[in-house]
mmCIF file of C-alpha atoms in Angstrom:
data_model
loop_
_atom_site.group_PDB
_atom_site.id
_atom_site.type_symbol
_atom_site.label_atom_id
_atom_site.label_comp_id
_atom_site.label_asym_id
_atom_site.label_seq_id
_atom_site.Cartn_x
_atom_site.Cartn_y
_atom_site.Cartn_z
ATOM 1 C CA UNK A 1 -1.343 0.830 -3.996
ATOM 2 C CA UNK A 2 -4.645 -0.438 -3.061
ATOM 3 C CA UNK A 3 -8.102 0.868 -2.231
ATOM 4 C CA UNK A 4 -8.539 2.600 1.170
ATOM 5 C CA UNK A 5 -11.023 0.504 2.563
ATOM 6 C CA UNK A 6 -8.958 -2.754 1.909
ATOM 7 C CA UNK A 7 -5.617 -0.673 3.362
ATOM 8 C CA UNK A 8 -7.742 0.007 6.080
ATOM 9 C CA UNK A 9 -8.972 -4.022 6.754
ATOM 10 C CA UNK A 10 -5.293 -5.162 5.961
ATOM 11 C CA UNK A 11 -4.148 -2.972 9.047
ATOM 12 C CA UNK A 12 -6.804 -4.141 11.296
ATOM 13 C CA UNK A 13 -6.129 -7.455 10.851
ATOM 14 C CA UNK A 14 -2.332 -6.879 11.270
ATOM 15 C CA UNK A 15 -3.154 -5.076 14.669
ATOM 16 C CA UNK A 16 -5.763 -7.818 15.890
ATOM 17 C CA UNK A 17 -3.169 -10.409 15.331
ATOM 18 C CA UNK A 18 -0.840 -8.392 17.816
ATOM 19 C CA UNK A 19 -4.180 -8.589 20.088
ATOM 20 C CA UNK A 20 -4.764 -4.979 19.901
ATOM 21 C CA UNK A 21 -8.273 -2.977 19.960
ATOM 22 C CA UNK A 22 -8.787 -1.556 16.482
ATOM 23 C CA UNK A 23 -11.108 1.312 16.076
ATOM 24 C CA UNK A 24 -12.012 1.157 12.473
ATOM 25 C CA UNK A 25 -12.862 4.953 12.140
ATOM 26 C CA UNK A 26 -9.935 6.200 13.874
ATOM 27 C CA UNK A 27 -7.594 3.710 11.605
ATOM 28 C CA UNK A 28 -9.379 4.875 8.523
ATOM 29 C CA UNK A 29 -9.203 8.484 9.383
ATOM 30 C CA UNK A 30 -5.150 8.009 10.162
ATOM 31 C CA UNK A 31 -4.472 6.486 7.167
ATOM 32 C CA UNK A 32 -6.246 8.909 5.079
ATOM 33 C CA UNK A 33 -4.200 11.833 7.237
ATOM 34 C CA UNK A 34 -1.024 9.878 6.404
ATOM 35 C CA UNK A 35 -1.708 9.647 2.933
ATOM 36 C CA UNK A 36 -2.475 13.368 2.207
ATOM 37 C CA UNK A 37 0.625 14.333 4.260
ATOM 38 C CA UNK A 38 2.667 11.680 2.392
ATOM 39 C CA UNK A 39 1.764 13.310 -0.949
ATOM 40 C CA UNK A 40 1.744 17.105 -0.130
ATOM 41 C CA UNK A 41 4.996 17.315 1.832
ATOM 42 C CA UNK A 42 7.515 19.788 0.452
ATOM 43 C CA UNK A 43 10.437 17.345 0.611
ATOM 44 C CA UNK A 44 10.044 14.354 -1.248
ATOM 45 C CA UNK A 45 6.206 14.113 -1.729
ATOM 46 C CA UNK A 46 5.023 10.466 -2.240
ATOM 47 C CA UNK A 47 4.209 10.976 -5.999
ATOM 48 C CA UNK A 48 3.705 8.647 -9.010
ATOM 49 C CA UNK A 49 6.386 9.270 -11.666
ATOM 50 C CA UNK A 50 6.144 8.938 -15.159
ATOM 51 C CA UNK A 51 8.276 5.928 -15.639
ATOM 52 C CA UNK A 52 6.946 4.171 -12.610
ATOM 53 C CA UNK A 53 4.909 1.270 -13.018
ATOM 54 C CA UNK A 54 1.631 1.215 -10.346
ATOM 55 C CA UNK A 55 0.408 -1.931 -9.205
ATOM 56 C CA UNK A 56 -3.086 -2.094 -7.666
ATOM 57 C CA UNK A 57 -3.115 -4.911 -5.079
ATOM 58 C CA UNK A 58 -6.784 -4.224 -3.860
ATOM 59 C CA UNK A 59 -7.613 -7.705 -4.981
ATOM 60 C CA UNK A 60 -4.269 -9.896 -5.003
ATOM 61 C CA UNK A 61 -2.964 -11.540 -2.187
ATOM 62 C CA UNK A 62 0.696 -10.869 -1.079
ATOM 63 C CA UNK A 63 1.757 -14.116 -2.989
ATOM 64 C CA UNK A 64 0.215 -12.689 -6.246
ATOM 65 C CA UNK A 65 1.986 -9.393 -5.392
ATOM 66 C CA UNK A 66 5.124 -10.978 -5.170
ATOM 67 C CA UNK A 67 4.771 -12.688 -8.249
ATOM 68 C CA UNK A 68 3.908 -9.539 -10.312
ATOM 69 C CA UNK A 69 6.853 -7.883 -8.891
ATOM 70 C CA UNK A 70 9.094 -10.862 -9.516
ATOM 71 C CA UNK A 71 7.829 -10.582 -13.126
ATOM 72 C CA UNK A 72 8.434 -7.066 -13.652
ATOM 73 C CA UNK A 73 11.856 -7.042 -12.308
ATOM 74 C CA UNK A 74 12.874 -9.827 -14.487
ATOM 75 C CA UNK A 75 11.425 -7.989 -17.724
ATOM 76 C CA UNK A 76 13.201 -4.760 -16.610
ATOM 77 C CA UNK A 77 16.199 -5.904 -14.822
ATOM 78 C CA UNK A 78 17.233 -8.903 -16.994
ATOM 79 C CA UNK A 79 20.421 -10.600 -15.631
ATOM 80 C CA UNK A 80 23.669 -10.442 -17.847
#
């Protein structure tokens, strides 16, 4: 997960790399709407299960996030 404003900024940066014009307000609204639909849909709503691990990537780089994921995988799924 990450803060909404950070996710909007990240998505806007992705779109701008493709030379696409970005309306930040529309983008923010679209992401909020998608979040709401994903968490409230009837089939397979996107919810945190009791045994899941939540990683807040708001202040993390992609590299830092991957390092955390690798570390968690090693701790929870040791090789045999």
